[in-house]
XYZ file of C-alpha atoms in Angstrom:
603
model
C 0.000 0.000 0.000
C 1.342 3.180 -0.380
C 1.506 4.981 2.543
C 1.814 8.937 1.617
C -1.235 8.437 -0.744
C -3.034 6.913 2.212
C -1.717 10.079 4.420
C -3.184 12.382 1.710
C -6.410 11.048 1.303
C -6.664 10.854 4.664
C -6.254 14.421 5.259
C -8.214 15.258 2.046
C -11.246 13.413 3.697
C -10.613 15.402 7.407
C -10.938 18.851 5.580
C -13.600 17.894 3.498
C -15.945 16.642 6.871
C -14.001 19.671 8.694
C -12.711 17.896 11.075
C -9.492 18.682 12.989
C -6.422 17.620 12.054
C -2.671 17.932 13.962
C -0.265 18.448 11.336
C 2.582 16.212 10.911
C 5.409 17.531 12.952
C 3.408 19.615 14.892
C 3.275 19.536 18.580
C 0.134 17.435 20.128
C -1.540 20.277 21.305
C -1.826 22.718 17.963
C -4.131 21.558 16.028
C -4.751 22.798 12.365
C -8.012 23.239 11.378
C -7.216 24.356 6.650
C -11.296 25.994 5.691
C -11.752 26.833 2.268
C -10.514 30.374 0.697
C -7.398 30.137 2.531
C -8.444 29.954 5.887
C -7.437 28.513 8.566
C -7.616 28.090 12.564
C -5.040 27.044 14.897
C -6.244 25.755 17.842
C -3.752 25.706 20.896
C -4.089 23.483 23.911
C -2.277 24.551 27.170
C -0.493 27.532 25.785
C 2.864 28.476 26.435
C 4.157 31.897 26.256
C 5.104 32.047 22.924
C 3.982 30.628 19.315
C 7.118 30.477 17.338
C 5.784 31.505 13.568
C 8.262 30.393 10.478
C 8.606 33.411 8.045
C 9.740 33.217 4.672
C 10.569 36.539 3.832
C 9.826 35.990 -0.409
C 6.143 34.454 0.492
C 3.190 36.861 0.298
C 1.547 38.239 3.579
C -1.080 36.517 5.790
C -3.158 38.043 8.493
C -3.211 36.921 11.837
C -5.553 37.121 14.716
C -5.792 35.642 17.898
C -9.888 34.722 19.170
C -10.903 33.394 22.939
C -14.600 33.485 23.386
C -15.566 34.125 19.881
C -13.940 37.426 20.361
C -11.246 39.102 18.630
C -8.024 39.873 21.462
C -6.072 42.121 18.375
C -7.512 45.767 17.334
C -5.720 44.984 14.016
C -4.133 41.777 12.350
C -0.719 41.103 12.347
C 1.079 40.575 8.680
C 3.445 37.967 8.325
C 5.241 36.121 5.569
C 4.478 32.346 6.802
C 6.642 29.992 5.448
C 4.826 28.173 2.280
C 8.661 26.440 0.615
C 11.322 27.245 3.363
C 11.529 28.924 6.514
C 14.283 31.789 6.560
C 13.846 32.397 10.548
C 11.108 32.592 13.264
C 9.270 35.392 15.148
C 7.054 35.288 18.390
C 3.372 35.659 18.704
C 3.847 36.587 22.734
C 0.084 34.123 23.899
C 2.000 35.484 27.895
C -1.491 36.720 28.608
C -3.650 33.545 27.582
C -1.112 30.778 29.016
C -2.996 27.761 30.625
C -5.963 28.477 28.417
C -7.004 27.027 25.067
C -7.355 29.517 22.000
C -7.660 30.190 18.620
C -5.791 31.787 16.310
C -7.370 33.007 12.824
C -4.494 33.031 9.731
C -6.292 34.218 6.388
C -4.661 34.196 2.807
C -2.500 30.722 3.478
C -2.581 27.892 1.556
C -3.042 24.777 3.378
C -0.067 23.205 1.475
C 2.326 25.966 3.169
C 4.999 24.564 5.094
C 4.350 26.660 8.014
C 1.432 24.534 9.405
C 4.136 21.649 10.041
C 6.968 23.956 11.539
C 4.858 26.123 14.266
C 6.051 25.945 17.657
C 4.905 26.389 21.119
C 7.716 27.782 23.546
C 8.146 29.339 27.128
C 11.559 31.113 25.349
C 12.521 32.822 22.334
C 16.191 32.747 20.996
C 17.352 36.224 20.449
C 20.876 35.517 20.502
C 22.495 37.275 17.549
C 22.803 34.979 14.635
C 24.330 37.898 12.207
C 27.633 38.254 11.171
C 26.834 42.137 10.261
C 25.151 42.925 13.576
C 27.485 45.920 14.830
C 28.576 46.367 18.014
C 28.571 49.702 19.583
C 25.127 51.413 17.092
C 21.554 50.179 18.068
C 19.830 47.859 16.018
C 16.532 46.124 17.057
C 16.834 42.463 18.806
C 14.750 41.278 15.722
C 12.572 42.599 12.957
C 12.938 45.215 11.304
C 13.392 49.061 11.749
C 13.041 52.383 10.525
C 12.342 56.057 11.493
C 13.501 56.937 15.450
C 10.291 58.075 17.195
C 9.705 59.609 20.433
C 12.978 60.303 22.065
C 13.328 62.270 25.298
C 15.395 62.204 28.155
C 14.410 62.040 31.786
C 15.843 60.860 35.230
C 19.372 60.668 33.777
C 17.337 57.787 30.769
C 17.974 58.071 27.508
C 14.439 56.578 25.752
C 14.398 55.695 21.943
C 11.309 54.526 19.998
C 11.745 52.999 16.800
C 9.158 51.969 13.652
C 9.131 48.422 14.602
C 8.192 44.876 13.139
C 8.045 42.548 15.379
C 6.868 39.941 13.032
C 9.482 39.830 10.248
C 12.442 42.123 8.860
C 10.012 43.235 6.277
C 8.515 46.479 6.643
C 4.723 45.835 8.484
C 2.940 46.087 11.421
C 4.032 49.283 12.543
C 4.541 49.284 15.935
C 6.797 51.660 18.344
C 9.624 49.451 19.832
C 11.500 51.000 22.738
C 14.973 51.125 24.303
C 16.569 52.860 26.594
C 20.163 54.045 27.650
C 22.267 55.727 30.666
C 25.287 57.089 27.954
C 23.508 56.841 24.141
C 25.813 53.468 23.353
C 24.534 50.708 25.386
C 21.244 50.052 24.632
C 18.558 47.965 26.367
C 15.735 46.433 24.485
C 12.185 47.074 26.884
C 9.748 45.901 24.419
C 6.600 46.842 22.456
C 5.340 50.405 24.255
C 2.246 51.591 21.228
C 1.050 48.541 19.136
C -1.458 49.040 16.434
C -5.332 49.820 17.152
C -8.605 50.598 15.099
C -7.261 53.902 14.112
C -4.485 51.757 12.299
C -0.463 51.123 12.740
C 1.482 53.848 14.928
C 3.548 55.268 12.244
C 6.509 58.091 13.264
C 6.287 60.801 16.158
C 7.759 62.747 19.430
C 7.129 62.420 23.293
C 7.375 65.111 26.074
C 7.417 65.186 29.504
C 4.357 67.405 30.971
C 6.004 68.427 33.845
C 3.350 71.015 34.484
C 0.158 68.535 34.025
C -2.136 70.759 31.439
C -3.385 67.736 29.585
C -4.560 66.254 33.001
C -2.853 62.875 32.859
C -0.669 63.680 35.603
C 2.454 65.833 36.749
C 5.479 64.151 34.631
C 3.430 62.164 32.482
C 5.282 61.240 29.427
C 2.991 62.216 26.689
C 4.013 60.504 23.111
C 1.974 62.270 19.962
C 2.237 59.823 16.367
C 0.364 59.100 13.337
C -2.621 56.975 13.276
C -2.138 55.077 9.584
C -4.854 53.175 8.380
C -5.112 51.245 5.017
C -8.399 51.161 3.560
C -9.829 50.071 0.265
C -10.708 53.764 -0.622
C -6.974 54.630 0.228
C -4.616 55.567 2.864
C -5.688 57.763 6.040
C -3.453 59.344 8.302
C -4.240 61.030 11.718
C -2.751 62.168 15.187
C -2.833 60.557 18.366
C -1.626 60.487 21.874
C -1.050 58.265 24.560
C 0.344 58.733 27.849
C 2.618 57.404 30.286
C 2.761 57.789 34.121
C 5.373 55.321 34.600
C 8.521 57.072 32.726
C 7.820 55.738 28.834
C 7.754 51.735 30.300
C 3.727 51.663 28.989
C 1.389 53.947 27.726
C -2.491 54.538 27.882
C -3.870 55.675 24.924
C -6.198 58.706 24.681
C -9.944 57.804 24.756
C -10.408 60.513 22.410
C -8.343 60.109 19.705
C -7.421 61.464 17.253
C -6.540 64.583 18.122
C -6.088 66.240 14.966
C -7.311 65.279 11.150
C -6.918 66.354 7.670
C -8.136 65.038 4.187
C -4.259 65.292 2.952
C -3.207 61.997 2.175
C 0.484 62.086 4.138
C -0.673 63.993 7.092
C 2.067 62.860 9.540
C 5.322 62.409 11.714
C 4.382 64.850 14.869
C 7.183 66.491 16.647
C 6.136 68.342 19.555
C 7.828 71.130 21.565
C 7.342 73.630 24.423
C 7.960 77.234 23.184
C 8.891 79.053 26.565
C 8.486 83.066 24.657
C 4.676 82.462 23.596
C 3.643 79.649 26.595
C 2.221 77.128 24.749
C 3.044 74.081 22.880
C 4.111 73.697 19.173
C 3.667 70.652 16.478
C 5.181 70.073 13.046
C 3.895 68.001 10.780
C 5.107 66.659 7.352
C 1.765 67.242 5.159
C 2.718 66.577 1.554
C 5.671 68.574 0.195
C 5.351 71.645 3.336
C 5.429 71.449 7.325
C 2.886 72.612 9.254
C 3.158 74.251 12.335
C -0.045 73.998 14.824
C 0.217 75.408 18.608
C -1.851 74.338 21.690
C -2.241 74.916 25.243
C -3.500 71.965 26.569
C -1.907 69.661 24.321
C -5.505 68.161 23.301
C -6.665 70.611 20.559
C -4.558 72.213 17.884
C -4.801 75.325 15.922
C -2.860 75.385 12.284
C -0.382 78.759 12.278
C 1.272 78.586 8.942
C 3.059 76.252 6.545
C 6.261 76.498 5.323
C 7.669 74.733 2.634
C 6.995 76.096 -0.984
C 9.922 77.108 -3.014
C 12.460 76.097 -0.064
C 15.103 73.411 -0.732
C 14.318 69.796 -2.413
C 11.138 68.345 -3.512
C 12.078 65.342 -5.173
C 9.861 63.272 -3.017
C 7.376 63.230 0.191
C 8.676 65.438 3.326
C 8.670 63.537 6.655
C 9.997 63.493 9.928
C 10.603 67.199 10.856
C 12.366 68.864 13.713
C 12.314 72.516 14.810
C 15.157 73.352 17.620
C 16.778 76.448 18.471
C 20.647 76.783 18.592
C 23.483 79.160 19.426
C 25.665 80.485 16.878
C 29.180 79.253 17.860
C 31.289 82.223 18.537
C 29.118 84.984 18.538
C 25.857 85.902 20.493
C 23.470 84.978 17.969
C 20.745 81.902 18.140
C 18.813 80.627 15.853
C 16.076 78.323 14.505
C 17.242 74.503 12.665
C 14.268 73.070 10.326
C 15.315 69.296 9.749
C 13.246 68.289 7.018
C 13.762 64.442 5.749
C 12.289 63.326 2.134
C 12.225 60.694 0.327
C 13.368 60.191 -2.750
C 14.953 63.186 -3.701
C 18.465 62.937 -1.445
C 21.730 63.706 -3.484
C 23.201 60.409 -4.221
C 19.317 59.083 -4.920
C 16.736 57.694 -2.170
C 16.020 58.834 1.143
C 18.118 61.872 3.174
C 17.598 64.877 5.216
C 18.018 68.430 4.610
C 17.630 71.433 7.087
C 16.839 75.161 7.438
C 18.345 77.898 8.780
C 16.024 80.380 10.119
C 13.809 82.915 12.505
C 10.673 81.229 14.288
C 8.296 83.219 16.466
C 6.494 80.743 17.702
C 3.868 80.217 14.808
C 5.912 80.602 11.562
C 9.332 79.368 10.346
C 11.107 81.841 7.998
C 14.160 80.164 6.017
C 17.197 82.759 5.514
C 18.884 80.901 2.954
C 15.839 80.526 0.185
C 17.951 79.783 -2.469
C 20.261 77.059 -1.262
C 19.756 73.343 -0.449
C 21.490 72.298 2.693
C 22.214 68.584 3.417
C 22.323 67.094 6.951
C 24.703 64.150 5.790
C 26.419 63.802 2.593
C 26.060 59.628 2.689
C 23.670 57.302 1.169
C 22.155 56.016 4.623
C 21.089 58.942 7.332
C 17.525 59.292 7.001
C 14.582 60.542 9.493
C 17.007 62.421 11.806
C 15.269 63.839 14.613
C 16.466 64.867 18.306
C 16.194 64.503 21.837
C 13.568 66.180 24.021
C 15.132 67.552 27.303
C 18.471 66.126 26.290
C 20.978 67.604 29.434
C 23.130 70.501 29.478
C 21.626 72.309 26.677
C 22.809 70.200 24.175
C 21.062 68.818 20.796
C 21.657 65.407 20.174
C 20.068 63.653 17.338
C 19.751 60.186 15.547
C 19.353 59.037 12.330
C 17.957 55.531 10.599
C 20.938 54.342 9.261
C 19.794 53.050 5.474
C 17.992 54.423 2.320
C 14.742 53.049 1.428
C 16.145 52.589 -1.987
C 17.251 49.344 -0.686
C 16.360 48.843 3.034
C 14.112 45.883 2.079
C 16.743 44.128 0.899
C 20.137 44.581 2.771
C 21.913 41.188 3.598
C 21.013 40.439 7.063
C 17.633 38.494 8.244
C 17.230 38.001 12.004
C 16.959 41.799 11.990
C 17.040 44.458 9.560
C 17.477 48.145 10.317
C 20.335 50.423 12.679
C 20.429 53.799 13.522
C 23.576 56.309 13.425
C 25.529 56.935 16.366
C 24.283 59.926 18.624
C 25.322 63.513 17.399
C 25.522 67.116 18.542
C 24.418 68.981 16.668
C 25.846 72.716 16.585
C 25.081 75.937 14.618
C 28.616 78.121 12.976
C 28.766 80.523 10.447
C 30.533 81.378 7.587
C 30.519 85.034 5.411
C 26.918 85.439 6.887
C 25.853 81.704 6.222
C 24.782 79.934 8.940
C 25.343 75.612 8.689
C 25.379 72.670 10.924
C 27.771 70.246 12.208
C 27.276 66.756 13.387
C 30.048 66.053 16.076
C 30.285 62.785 17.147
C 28.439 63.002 20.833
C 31.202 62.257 23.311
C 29.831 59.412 25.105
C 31.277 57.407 22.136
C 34.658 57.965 23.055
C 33.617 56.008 26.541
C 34.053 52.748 24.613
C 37.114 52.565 23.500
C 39.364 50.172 25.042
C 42.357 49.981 23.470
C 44.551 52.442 21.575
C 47.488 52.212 18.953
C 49.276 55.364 18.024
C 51.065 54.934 14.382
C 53.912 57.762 14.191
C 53.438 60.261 11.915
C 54.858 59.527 8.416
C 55.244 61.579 4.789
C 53.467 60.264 1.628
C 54.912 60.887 -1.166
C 53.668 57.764 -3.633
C 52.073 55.256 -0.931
C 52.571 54.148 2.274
C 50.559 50.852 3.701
C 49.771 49.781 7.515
C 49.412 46.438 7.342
C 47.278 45.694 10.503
C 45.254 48.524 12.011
C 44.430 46.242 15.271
C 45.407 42.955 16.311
C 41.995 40.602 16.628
C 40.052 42.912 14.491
C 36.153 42.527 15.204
C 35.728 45.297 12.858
C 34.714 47.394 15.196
C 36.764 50.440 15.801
C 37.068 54.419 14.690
C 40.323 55.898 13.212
C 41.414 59.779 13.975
C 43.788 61.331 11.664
C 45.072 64.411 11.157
C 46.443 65.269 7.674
C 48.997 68.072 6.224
C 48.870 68.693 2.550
C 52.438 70.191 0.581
C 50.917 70.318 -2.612
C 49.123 66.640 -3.221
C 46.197 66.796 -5.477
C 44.682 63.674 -4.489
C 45.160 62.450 -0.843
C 43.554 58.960 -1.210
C 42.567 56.764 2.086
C 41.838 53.011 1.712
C 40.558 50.311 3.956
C 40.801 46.800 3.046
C 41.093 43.009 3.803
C 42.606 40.137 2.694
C 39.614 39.666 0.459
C 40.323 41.913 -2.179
C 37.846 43.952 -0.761
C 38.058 47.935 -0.333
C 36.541 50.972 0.657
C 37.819 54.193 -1.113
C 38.200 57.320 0.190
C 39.802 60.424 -1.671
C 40.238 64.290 -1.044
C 39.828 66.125 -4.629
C 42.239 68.819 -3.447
C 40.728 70.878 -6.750
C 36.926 70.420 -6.483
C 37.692 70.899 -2.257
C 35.441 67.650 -2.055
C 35.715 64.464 -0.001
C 34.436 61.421 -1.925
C 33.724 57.865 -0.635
C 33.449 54.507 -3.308
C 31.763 51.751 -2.029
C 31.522 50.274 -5.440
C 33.977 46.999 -4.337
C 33.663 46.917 -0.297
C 32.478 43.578 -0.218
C 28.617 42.352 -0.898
C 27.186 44.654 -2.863
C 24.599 43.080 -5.514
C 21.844 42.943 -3.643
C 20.707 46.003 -5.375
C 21.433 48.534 -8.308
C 21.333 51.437 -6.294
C 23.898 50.207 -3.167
C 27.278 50.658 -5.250
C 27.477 54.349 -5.242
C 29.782 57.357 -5.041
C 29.009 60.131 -2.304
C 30.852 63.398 -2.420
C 30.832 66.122 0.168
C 32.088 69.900 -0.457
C 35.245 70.427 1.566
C 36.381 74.265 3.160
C 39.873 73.058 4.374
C 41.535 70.797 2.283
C 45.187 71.344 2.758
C 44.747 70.909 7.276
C 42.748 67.442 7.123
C 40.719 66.314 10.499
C 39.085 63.250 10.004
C 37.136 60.887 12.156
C 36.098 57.302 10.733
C 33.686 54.761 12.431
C 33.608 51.440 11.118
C 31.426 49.179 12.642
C 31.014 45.596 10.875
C 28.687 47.137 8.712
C 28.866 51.147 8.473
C 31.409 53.479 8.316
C 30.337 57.327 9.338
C 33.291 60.235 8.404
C 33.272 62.924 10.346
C 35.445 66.065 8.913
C 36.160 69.395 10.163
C 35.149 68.686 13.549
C 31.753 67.628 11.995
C 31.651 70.573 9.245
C 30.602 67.815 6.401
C 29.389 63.911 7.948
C 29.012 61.047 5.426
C 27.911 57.753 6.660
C 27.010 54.794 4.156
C 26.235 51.128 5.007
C 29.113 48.368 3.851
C 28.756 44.359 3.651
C 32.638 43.504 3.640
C 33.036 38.971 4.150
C 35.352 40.416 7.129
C 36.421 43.650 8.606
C 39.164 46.019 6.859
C 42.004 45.629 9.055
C 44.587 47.741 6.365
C 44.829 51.197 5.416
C 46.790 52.711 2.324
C 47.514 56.144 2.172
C 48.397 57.314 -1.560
C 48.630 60.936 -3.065
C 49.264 62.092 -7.015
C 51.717 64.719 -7.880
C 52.388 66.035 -4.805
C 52.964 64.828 -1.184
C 51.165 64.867 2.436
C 52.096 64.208 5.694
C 49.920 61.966 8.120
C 50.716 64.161 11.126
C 48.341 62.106 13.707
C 46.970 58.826 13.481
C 45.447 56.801 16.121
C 43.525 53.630 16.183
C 40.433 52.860 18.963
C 39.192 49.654 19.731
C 35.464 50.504 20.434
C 33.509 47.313 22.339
């Protein structure tokens, strides 16, 4: 007799009397109940805390619910990619609140053929180990899933707290949900879970948190008060809102606001809410990315909003959608002189394609932004992969330290890791200077960095006058450390930097003394073909070029320059098979002298 066919019609008969049926290689106590249309019910005896779901990242989405007592337990379905061939990794459906009881979990648009139904798993633990090879080690990633825009961040009780665009069901984009960490010096980073998860008014797309010290929305004195986007997907199209939740327990959970939203508009991206107290004119300001402008709204009570102005017509680039703004006030180094920083992300539209961020320099009175500069363009980062920058509320001392996402959505979707996908920059201040009545910003590295590193090699200072090589930067490379040079030039017009390995594989770095530009080639640093648009040449406009300060941080997977004290910042993702442990120096025509060069271990 043969057996499978006897297996198959077996299971044919079960689903056609709708009976249930334990997949093969399933635990006892999940049973698999395949209904027509591509439905299907898992029923789970004695659950555990977790239901470990195989995703395969290449298979179509499902929807997921979970039902006790005929009633739904999730405001919105979860997305995943269930396995159907293979199964790339798992996630966890946390079932912490329904353990000891039996339930039901709804999964529409899965074929009963899919693999999944034979590799679900019930388990008290989930393995969040790192598994990657390109995880770094000193920037913060998610444990797993995937990431995008930094939300929320504020700091409070001497606690750095970062949200994050988070799903917790895959490293696909989905499900957005606001992930949370927290820090004591903006490098060590610990994970603390979901904090906003998805509701009717749809997934919790990008925003900002304060602390209302003074209580006027009536939640309570030092409630943490987080303001984001409401996105729902219907079949009529996309609608975005604002909403707001609060916290009395320092950002660890939030309550949402029985009567959101707070604040609604028939513009189709309506979104990305970063809220701020403006002392001069006592009351509260929000910006929001509507379109192609900002729009700046004020409030008293936090609860209802009145639109000011908008600001955005004619002013910098509009290759694609404006998100994620930020409006902070700065001094003017050297002089007496503040003022006002627009950040404006878009996307596309940066200068080496995809995502970036530009900025505005500017007067704001507390209801309008006026730009200074209307006829220039001003980037934030010169790199392929700083995106959604936004800063800290309450960050100590005065100072303005931001974070960026560190990728471009041009290929986000597709970069070479799988147990997680998504990182963001490492912290900067941010500072205002000027130059012949221009006013920029520089990034500089925020100094908590420099707590890391453990080990230092000083290389003597040497002369270049064709090409001089150093063979090993650091013994037991992990590829995770940040070289500090300073560079003399006698008359070079090309001071070229390289890091490599004993792969073959390099990343190029050149000062074009003519153009006064700094360029970076990532077109052979290691894997690279996972998409058209990752090999790419970034350039950044250069005021010194014959007194060279530079600042590199490789990590595993990233390198961010930082020139001029922070004067022009270029940070790009890299995929090398193992880290670049040599550096050649090489100039044409002229020579140079490396007058500094040091070497930090960062862990």
């Amino acid at each position: 007799m043969d057996l499978n066919l006897f297996s198959s019609k077996k299971t044919l008969l079960a689903i056609m009397l709708g009976l249930s049926l334990t997949a093969q290689g399933v635990e006892s106590n999940v049973v698999v109940k395949h209904l027509a249309n591509e439905q299907n019910i898992i029923v789970l005896d004695s659950v555990k805390k977790f239901l470990l779901l195989p995703v395969q990242e290449s298979a179509p989405e499902g929807k997921v619910n979970i039902i006790v007592n005929n009633e739904l337990q999730l405001e919105q379905n979860i997305n995943v990619r269930l396995a159907r061939e293979k199964v790339d990794y798992y996630v966890p459906l946390d079932l912490s609140a329904f353990q000891g009881k039996t339930i039901s979990i709804d999964v529409t648009g899965m074929p009963s053929s899919s693999l999944c139904w034979k590799k679900l798993k019930l388990s008290d633990t989930f393995d969040s180990s790192n598994h990657e090879t390109y995880r770094p080690v000193y920037h913060h990633t998610p444990m797993y899933g995937w990431m995008n825009d930094p939300n929320g961040m504020f700091y409070k009780d001497g606690v750095y707290h970062l949200y994050f665009q988070y799903n917790p069901y895959g490293s696909m984009w989905a499900n957005m949900t606001w992930g949370h960490s927290t820090s004591t010096d903006l490098v060590n980073w610990k994970y603390e879970g979901n904090a906003i998860v998805p509701d009717a008014w749809g997934a919790i797309f990008s925003g900002s948190c304060i602390v209302d010290y003074n209580n006027v929305a009536g939640f309570g004195k030092g409630a943490v008060i987080a303001f984001y986007t409401s996105a729902k997907s219907t079949l009529w199209g996309d609608v975005q809102t604002q909403s707001m939740a609060y916290s009395l327990d320092n950002g660890m959970t939030f309550t949402k606001y029985e009567n959101n939203p707070i604040l609604t508009s028939d513009a189709r991206d309506f979104r990305d809410p970063k809220v701020f107290w403006y002392a001069p004119g006592k009351h509260w300001v929000m910006i929001l990315a509507v379109g192609q402008e900002m729009q700046i709204y004020t409030s008293v009570n936090l609860k209802e909003w009145n639109k000011e102005s908008s600001f955005g017509a004619k002013q910098g680039a509009h290759g694609g959608v404006w998100e994620c703004p930020d409006l902070v006030e700065l001094p003017v180094e050297g002089t007496n002189e503040k003022k006002w920083v627009l950040i404006c992300n878009l996307n596309p539209g940066g200068p080496f394609g995809g995502s970036a961020a530009q900025y505005f320099v500017g007067t704001f009175n507390g209801k309008k932004f006026v730009n200074e500069s209307p006829t220039q363009t001003k980037w934030l980062d010169w790199g392929k992969d700083n995106y959604a920058t936004v800063t800290w509320n309450n960050a100590p001392n005065g100072r303005c330290i931001a974070l960026g996402w560190m990728s471009n959505w041009q290929y986000q979707s597709v970069l070479p890791t799988s147990q997680y996908r998504g990182e963001n920059t490492i912290a900067r201040d941010l500072k205002l200077y000027k130059v012949k009545n221009e006013y920029y910003l520089k990034s500089i590295p925020s100094p908590e960095v420099e707590t890391i590193r453990t080990k230092t090699v000083f290389i003597p200072s040497f002369k270049v006058s064709d090409k001089y090589e150093i063979a090993t930067l650091l013994d037991d490379n992990k590829g995770a450390y940040e070289l500090e040079m300073v560079l003399s030039n006698s008359g070079s017009s090309k001071i070229t930097l390289t890091l490599s390995n004993t792969k073959g594989e390099h990343l190029l770095m050149y000062y074009d003394i003519a153009r006064k530009q700094f360029i970076m080639d990532r077109s052979e640093s290691g894997k690279v073909d996972f998409s058209v648009d990752f090999p790419a040449v970034t350039v950044a406009p250069v005021e010194d070029i014959n007194n060279i300060n530079l600042r590199l941080f490789i990590d595993r997977s990233s390198v961010e320059a930082f020139g001029e004290n922070g004067k022009y910042v270029m940070t790009n993702r890299i995929f090398p098979s193992e880290p670049y442990n040599k550096i050649t120096f090489e100039t044409e025509r002229g020579n140079y002298s490396v007058k500094s060069l040091k070497v930090y271990k960062l862990k």
